[in-house]
CSV table of C-alpha atoms and ligand atoms in Angstrom, one decimal:
chain,number,residue,atom,x,y,z
V,763,MET,CA,82.5,-85.3,115.3
V,764,ILE,CA,81.0,-88.5,113.9
V,765,LYS,CA,78.3,-86.3,112.4
V,766,GLU,CA,80.8,-84.1,110.4
V,767,TYR,CA,82.7,-87.2,109.4
V,768,LEU,CA,79.6,-88.9,108.1
V,769,GLN,CA,78.5,-85.8,106.2
V,770,ALA,CA,82.0,-85.4,104.6
V,771,ARG,CA,82.1,-89.1,103.7
V,772,ARG,CA,78.6,-89.0,102.2
V,773,THR,CA,79.6,-86.1,100.0
V,774,LEU,CA,82.7,-88.0,98.9
V,775,VAL,CA,80.6,-91.1,98.0
V,776,GLU,CA,77.9,-89.0,96.2
V,777,ASN,CA,80.5,-87.2,94.1
V,778,ARG,CA,82.2,-90.4,93.2
V,779,LEU,CA,79.0,-92.2,92.3
V,780,GLU,CA,78.0,-89.2,90.2
V,781,ALA,CA,81.3,-89.4,88.3
V,782,LEU,CA,81.0,-93.2,87.8
V,783,MET,CA,77.3,-93.4,86.9
V,784,PHE,CA,75.9,-93.1,83.3
V,785,ARG,CA,74.4,-89.8,82.2
V,786,VAL,CA,70.7,-89.4,81.4
V,787,ASP,CA,71.4,-89.2,77.7
V,788,GLY,CA,71.1,-91.2,74.4
V,789,PRO,CA,68.9,-94.2,73.7
V,790,PHE,CA,69.1,-95.7,77.2
V,791,LYS,CA,68.2,-92.5,79.0
V,792,ASP,CA,64.9,-93.8,80.5
V,793,ILE,CA,66.4,-96.8,82.3
V,794,ILE,CA,69.4,-94.7,83.4
V,795,GLU,CA,67.0,-92.1,84.8
V,796,ALA,CA,65.3,-94.8,86.9
V,797,MET,CA,68.6,-96.2,88.1
V,798,ARG,CA,69.8,-92.7,89.0
V,799,TYR,CA,66.6,-91.8,90.8
V,800,SER,CA,67.1,-94.5,93.5
V,801,LEU,CA,70.9,-94.2,93.6
V,802,PHE,CA,70.7,-90.5,94.4
V,803,ALA,CA,67.6,-90.6,96.6
V,804,GLY,CA,69.3,-89.8,99.9
V,805,GLY,CA,70.8,-93.1,101.2
V,806,LYS,CA,73.0,-93.0,104.3
V,807,ARG,CA,75.9,-94.5,102.2
V,808,ILE,CA,76.9,-96.6,105.2
V,809,ARG,CA,78.3,-99.5,103.2
V,810,PRO,CA,80.8,-97.5,101.1
V,811,ILE,CA,81.7,-95.5,104.2
V,812,LEU,CA,82.5,-98.7,106.1
V,813,CYS,CA,84.4,-100.1,103.1
V,814,VAL,CA,86.8,-97.1,103.1
V,815,ALA,CA,87.0,-96.9,106.9
V,816,ALA,CA,88.1,-100.6,107.0
V,817,ALA,CA,90.7,-99.9,104.4
V,818,GLU,CA,91.9,-96.9,106.4
V,819,ALA,CA,92.6,-99.2,109.3
V,820,ILE,CA,95.2,-100.9,107.1
V,821,THR,CA,96.6,-98.2,104.8
V,822,SER,CA,96.9,-94.5,104.3
V,823,ASP,CA,97.8,-94.7,100.6
V,824,ALA,CA,95.5,-92.1,99.0
V,825,GLU,CA,95.5,-93.6,95.5
V,826,LEU,CA,94.7,-97.0,96.9
V,827,LEU,CA,91.9,-95.6,99.0
V,828,ASP,CA,90.4,-93.9,95.9
V,829,GLU,CA,90.2,-97.4,94.3
V,830,ILE,CA,88.6,-98.7,97.4
V,831,LEU,CA,86.0,-95.9,97.3
V,832,ASP,CA,85.0,-97.3,93.9
V,833,ILE,CA,84.5,-100.7,95.4
V,834,GLY,CA,82.3,-99.2,98.1
V,835,CYS,CA,80.3,-97.4,95.3
V,836,ALA,CA,79.8,-100.7,93.5
V,837,ILE,CA,78.5,-102.2,96.8
V,838,GLU,CA,76.2,-99.2,97.2
V,839,CYS,CA,74.8,-100.0,93.7
V,840,ILE,CA,74.0,-103.5,94.8
V,841,HIS,CA,72.4,-102.2,98.0
V,842,THR,CA,70.2,-99.8,96.0
V,843,TYR,CA,69.1,-102.6,93.6
V,844,SER,CA,68.0,-104.6,96.6
V,845,LEU,CA,65.9,-101.8,98.0
V,846,ILE,CA,64.2,-101.2,94.6
V,847,HIS,CA,63.3,-104.9,94.3
V,848,ASP,CA,62.4,-105.1,98.0
V,849,ASP,CA,59.8,-102.4,97.5
V,850,LEU,CA,58.1,-104.0,94.4
V,851,PRO,CA,54.5,-105.1,94.7
V,852,ALA,CA,55.6,-108.8,94.5
V,853,MET,CA,57.8,-108.3,97.6
V,854,ASP,CA,57.1,-105.7,100.3
V,855,ASP,CA,54.8,-103.6,98.1
V,856,ASP,CA,56.0,-100.2,99.6
V,857,THR,CA,55.3,-96.8,98.1
V,858,LEU,CA,57.7,-94.8,100.2
V,859,ARG,CA,61.5,-95.0,100.6
V,860,ARG,CA,63.8,-92.4,101.9
V,861,GLY,CA,60.7,-90.1,102.1
V,862,LYS,CA,60.2,-90.3,98.4
V,863,PRO,CA,57.9,-92.4,96.1
V,864,THR,CA,59.5,-95.9,95.5
V,865,ASN,CA,61.0,-96.6,92.1
V,866,HIS,CA,58.1,-98.6,90.7
V,867,VAL,CA,55.6,-95.9,91.7
V,868,LEU,CA,57.3,-93.4,89.5
V,869,PHE,CA,58.7,-95.5,86.7
V,870,GLY,CA,56.4,-98.6,86.6
V,871,GLU,CA,57.1,-102.1,87.6
V,872,ALA,CA,59.0,-103.3,84.5
V,873,THR,CA,61.4,-100.3,84.6
V,874,ALA,CA,61.9,-100.7,88.3
V,875,ILE,CA,62.9,-104.4,87.9
V,876,LEU,CA,65.3,-103.4,85.1
V,877,ALA,CA,66.7,-100.5,87.1
V,878,GLY,CA,67.6,-103.0,89.9
V,879,ASP,CA,69.0,-105.4,87.4
V,880,GLY,CA,71.0,-102.5,85.8
V,881,LEU,CA,72.5,-101.4,89.1
V,882,LEU,CA,73.4,-105.0,90.1
V,883,THR,CA,75.1,-105.6,86.8
V,884,PHE,CA,76.8,-102.2,86.7
V,885,ALA,CA,78.2,-103.0,90.2
V,886,PHE,CA,80.2,-105.9,88.8
V,887,GLU,CA,81.3,-103.8,85.8
V,888,LEU,CA,82.8,-101.4,88.4
V,889,LEU,CA,84.3,-104.1,90.6
V,890,SER,CA,86.0,-105.8,87.6
V,891,SER,CA,87.4,-102.6,86.0
V,892,PRO,CA,91.1,-102.8,85.9
V,893,ALA,CA,92.9,-100.1,87.9
V,894,GLU,CA,96.5,-99.3,89.0
V,895,LYS,CA,96.7,-100.3,92.7
V,896,ILE,CA,94.5,-103.3,93.4
V,897,GLY,CA,95.9,-106.1,91.3
V,898,PRO,CA,93.9,-108.9,89.5
V,899,ALA,CA,94.2,-111.4,92.3
V,900,ALA,CA,92.9,-109.2,95.1
V,901,ARG,CA,90.2,-107.9,92.7
V,902,LEU,CA,89.1,-111.4,92.0
V,903,ARG,CA,88.9,-112.2,95.7
V,904,ILE,CA,86.8,-109.0,96.2
V,905,ILE,CA,84.4,-109.9,93.4
V,906,ASN,CA,84.0,-113.4,94.7
V,907,LEU,CA,83.3,-112.1,98.3
V,908,VAL,CA,80.8,-109.5,97.2
V,909,ALA,CA,79.0,-111.9,94.7
V,910,HIS,CA,78.7,-114.5,97.5
V,911,ALA,CA,77.4,-111.9,100.0
V,912,ALA,CA,74.8,-110.7,97.5
V,913,GLY,CA,73.7,-114.1,96.3
V,914,PRO,CA,71.6,-117.1,97.4
V,915,GLU,CA,73.7,-117.8,100.5
V,916,GLY,CA,73.6,-114.1,101.3
V,917,MET,CA,71.2,-111.2,100.7
V,918,VAL,CA,69.0,-113.0,98.1
V,919,GLY,CA,68.8,-116.1,100.2
V,920,GLY,CA,67.9,-114.0,103.3
V,921,GLN,CA,65.2,-112.2,101.4
V,922,ALA,CA,63.8,-115.5,100.2
V,923,LEU,CA,63.7,-116.8,103.8
V,924,ASP,CA,62.2,-113.5,105.0
V,925,ILE,CA,59.4,-113.7,102.5
V,926,ALA,CA,58.7,-117.4,103.2
V,927,GLY,CA,58.6,-116.8,106.9
V,928,GLU,CA,56.0,-114.1,106.9
V,929,ASN,CA,53.1,-114.9,109.3
V,930,THR,CA,54.8,-118.1,110.5
V,931,ASP,CA,56.3,-118.9,113.9
V,932,TYR,CA,59.9,-120.0,113.8
V,933,PRO,CA,62.7,-120.3,116.3
V,934,PHE,CA,65.0,-117.4,117.1
V,935,THR,CA,68.0,-119.1,115.5
V,936,HIS,CA,66.1,-118.9,112.1
V,937,LEU,CA,65.6,-115.1,112.6
V,938,LYS,CA,69.4,-114.8,113.2
V,939,THR,CA,70.0,-116.7,109.9
V,940,ILE,CA,67.6,-114.3,108.1
V,941,HIS,CA,69.2,-111.2,109.6
V,942,SER,CA,72.8,-112.3,109.0
V,943,SER,CA,72.1,-113.2,105.3
V,944,LYS,CA,69.6,-110.5,104.3
V,945,THR,CA,71.3,-107.5,105.9
V,946,GLY,CA,74.5,-108.7,107.6
V,947,ALA,CA,76.2,-110.3,104.6
V,948,LEU,CA,76.6,-107.2,102.4
V,949,ILE,CA,77.7,-105.1,105.4
V,950,LYS,CA,80.3,-107.7,106.3
V,951,ALA,CA,81.4,-107.9,102.7
V,952,SER,CA,81.8,-104.1,102.5
V,953,ILE,CA,84.3,-104.3,105.3
V,954,GLY,CA,86.0,-107.5,104.0
V,955,ALA,CA,86.3,-105.9,100.5
V,956,GLY,CA,87.9,-102.7,101.9
V,957,ALA,CA,90.3,-104.8,104.0
V,958,ILE,CA,91.3,-107.1,101.1
V,959,GLY,CA,91.7,-104.1,98.7
V,960,ALA,CA,94.0,-102.5,101.3
V,961,GLY,CA,96.2,-105.6,101.6
V,962,ALA,CA,95.1,-106.7,105.1
V,963,ASP,CA,97.1,-109.7,106.5
V,964,ARG,CA,95.2,-112.8,107.7
V,965,ARG,CA,94.8,-111.6,111.3
V,966,GLN,CA,93.7,-108.1,110.3
V,967,LEU,CA,91.2,-109.6,107.9
V,968,ASP,CA,89.8,-112.0,110.5
V,969,ASP,CA,89.4,-109.1,113.0
V,970,LEU,CA,87.8,-106.8,110.5
V,971,VAL,CA,85.4,-109.5,109.3
V,972,HIS,CA,84.5,-110.3,112.9
V,973,TYR,CA,83.8,-106.5,113.4
V,974,GLY,CA,81.7,-106.5,110.2
V,975,ALA,CA,79.6,-109.5,111.3
V,976,ALA,CA,78.9,-107.9,114.7
V,977,ILE,CA,77.9,-104.5,113.3
V,978,GLY,CA,75.9,-106.1,110.5
V,979,LEU,CA,73.9,-107.7,113.3
V,980,ALA,CA,73.7,-104.5,115.3
V,981,PHE,CA,72.5,-102.7,112.2
V,982,GLN,CA,69.6,-105.1,111.7
V,983,ILE,CA,68.6,-105.2,115.4
V,984,VAL,CA,68.4,-101.4,115.3
V,985,ASP,CA,66.4,-101.6,112.1
V,986,ASP,CA,63.9,-103.8,113.9
V,987,LEU,CA,63.8,-101.4,116.8
V,988,LEU,CA,63.3,-98.4,114.6
V,989,ASP,CA,60.5,-100.1,112.7
V,990,ALA,CA,58.7,-100.8,116.0
V,991,THR,CA,59.3,-97.5,117.8
V,992,SER,CA,59.8,-94.7,115.2
V,993,THR,CA,57.6,-92.9,112.8
V,994,THR,CA,57.2,-93.0,109.0
V,995,GLU,CA,58.1,-89.3,108.9
V,996,ILE,CA,61.5,-89.9,110.6
V,997,LEU,CA,62.3,-93.1,108.8
V,998,GLY,CA,61.2,-92.0,105.4
V,999,LYS,CA,59.7,-95.5,104.9
V,1000,SER,CA,56.6,-97.1,106.4
V,1001,ALA,CA,57.1,-97.5,110.2
V,1002,GLY,CA,55.4,-100.5,111.8
V,1003,SER,CA,55.6,-102.5,108.6
V,1004,ASP,CA,57.2,-105.6,110.2
V,1005,LYS,CA,54.1,-106.1,112.4
V,1006,VAL,CA,51.7,-105.5,109.5
V,1007,ARG,CA,53.6,-108.1,107.4
V,1008,GLY,CA,53.7,-110.6,110.2
V,1009,LYS,CA,57.5,-110.6,110.3
V,1010,ALA,CA,59.5,-112.0,113.2
V,1011,THR,CA,61.8,-109.3,114.8
V,1012,TYR,CA,64.1,-108.8,117.8
V,1013,PRO,CA,61.4,-106.7,119.7
V,1014,GLY,CA,58.9,-109.5,118.9
V,1015,TYR,CA,61.1,-112.1,120.6
V,1016,PHE,CA,62.6,-110.0,123.4
V,1017,GLY,CA,60.7,-106.8,123.9
V,1018,ILE,CA,62.2,-103.3,123.4
V,1019,GLU,CA,64.5,-103.0,126.4
V,1020,GLU,CA,66.2,-106.4,125.9
V,1021,THR,CA,66.5,-105.7,122.2
V,1022,ARG,CA,68.4,-102.4,123.0
V,1023,ASN,CA,70.7,-104.5,125.3
V,1024,ARG,CA,71.4,-106.9,122.4
V,1025,ALA,CA,72.2,-104.0,120.0
V,1026,ARG,CA,74.6,-102.7,122.6
V,1027,SER,CA,76.3,-106.0,123.1
V,1028,ALA,CA,76.7,-106.5,119.4
V,1029,VAL,CA,78.4,-103.1,119.1
V,1030,ARG,CA,80.6,-104.0,122.1
V,1031,GLU,CA,81.6,-107.3,120.3
V,1032,ALA,CA,82.4,-105.2,117.2
V,1033,THR,CA,84.6,-102.8,119.0
V,1034,ASP,CA,86.3,-105.6,121.0
V,1035,ALA,CA,87.2,-107.2,117.7
V,1036,LEU,CA,89.3,-104.1,116.9
V,1037,SER,CA,91.5,-104.4,120.0
V,1038,GLY,CA,94.5,-105.3,117.8
V,1039,PHE,CA,94.2,-101.9,116.1
V,1040,GLY,CA,95.2,-98.5,117.3
V,1041,SER,CA,94.0,-95.0,116.3
V,1042,GLU,CA,93.8,-96.1,112.7
V,1043,ALA,CA,90.5,-97.9,113.6
V,1044,LEU,CA,89.0,-94.9,115.3
V,1045,GLN,CA,86.5,-94.3,112.6
V,1046,LEU,CA,85.4,-97.9,112.7
V,1047,ARG,CA,84.8,-97.6,116.4
V,1048,GLU,CA,82.8,-94.5,116.0
V,1049,LEU,CA,80.8,-96.0,113.1
V,1050,ALA,CA,79.8,-98.9,115.4
V,1051,GLU,CA,78.5,-96.4,118.0
V,1052,TYR,CA,76.7,-94.5,115.3
V,1053,ILE,CA,75.0,-97.7,114.1
V,1054,GLN,CA,73.7,-98.2,117.6
V,1055,GLN,CA,72.5,-94.7,118.0
V,1056,ARG,CA,71.1,-94.0,114.5
V,1057,THR,CA,67.5,-92.7,114.3
V,1058,TYR,CA,66.7,-93.5,110.7
B,1369,GRG,C1,65.4,-107.9,96.9
B,1369,GRG,C2,67.4,-109.4,96.8
B,1369,GRG,C3,66.6,-108.5,97.5
B,1369,GRG,C4,67.0,-108.2,98.7
B,1369,GRG,C5,66.3,-107.2,99.6
B,1369,GRG,C6,68.0,-105.2,101.8
B,1369,GRG,C7,66.8,-106.0,101.6
B,1369,GRG,C8,67.0,-107.3,101.0
B,1369,GRG,C9,65.6,-105.6,102.0
B,1369,GRG,C10,65.4,-104.3,102.7
B,1369,GRG,C11,64.4,-104.5,103.8
B,1369,GRG,C12,65.0,-104.0,105.0
B,1369,GRG,C13,64.2,-102.9,105.7
B,1369,GRG,C14,66.1,-104.5,105.5
B,1369,GRG,C15,66.6,-104.0,106.8
B,1369,GRG,C16,68.0,-103.4,106.8
B,1369,GRG,C17,68.2,-102.5,105.6
B,1369,GRG,C18,69.0,-103.1,104.5
B,1369,GRG,C19,67.8,-101.3,105.6
B,1369,GRG,C20,68.1,-100.3,104.6
B,1369,GRG,O1,69.4,-100.0,104.6
B,1369,GRG,P1,69.9,-98.6,104.9
B,1369,GRG,O2,69.3,-98.1,106.2
B,1369,GRG,O3,69.3,-97.7,103.7
B,1369,GRG,O4,71.4,-98.5,104.8
B,1369,GRG,P2,69.6,-96.3,103.1
B,1369,GRG,O5,68.3,-95.8,102.7
B,1369,GRG,O6,70.3,-95.5,104.1
B,1369,GRG,O7,70.5,-96.6,101.9
């Protein structure tokens, strides 16, 4: 069931992104082509899917949910920018992503940097576009939340700590800071943005943000596990790269079995945070299980 749900939701996100994104046409077609290449390269779309699922735990208003889908699409643009920049020679220097050549391999470094910049900026154009249902106050809260999650105390800060920490020994608490900022912050913001857009009250928002923090952690623990145990073919990106780059990981601290236990307990914490919700949070519960069991 989760498989069909994910497939249907991915199609929904793909179609909406296609409708929102610039066409490869006119004087800017080269940069647009590079942006589109990574945006439509086969991502799992987990952030927009979580954004809409969080909103569905609060509302069933279809028009409102359509606007929340656009917010999820904006977050997917930010995520895609981060992957393009992460793969650059100055960062992880990767040539493979989602089973395809990375952006700079195909388009060159300067265009890849600009494609990332273009996607990040376009995300905020989307987030700030006026619409019918989500009023200016809620929209401003969402923009602020997403900007903070993507910025120097979120994803950018986590990436900076991650790079600075390569080949160094640091305490486990520092790894937690890196994971929660580099990966967790944008996942948590996807859920927070969906909840705010849907008009969540204080308690609902707190519970959903708690859920988001826990699955953000689970997502990164599983990422560490997959990097250590899976293959390049299955992952569509270089397996074993954490070890090659001298990165601290959960399996490095705890071994594979204990890392699996920790992923399970993060997912349990996430589903426990939803105890105040009924069947309207079913998809969020299933998404938490999927995050634990994902294979790529
Ligand atoms: C360059 C500012 C900047 C940040 C980069 C996201 C990130 C920070 C680096 C990616 C490195 C990495 C492997 C992070 C682990 C978790 C993660 C974000 C994996 C990729 O996300 P998925 O699995 O990717 O959602 P898809 O391909 O499905 O979109």
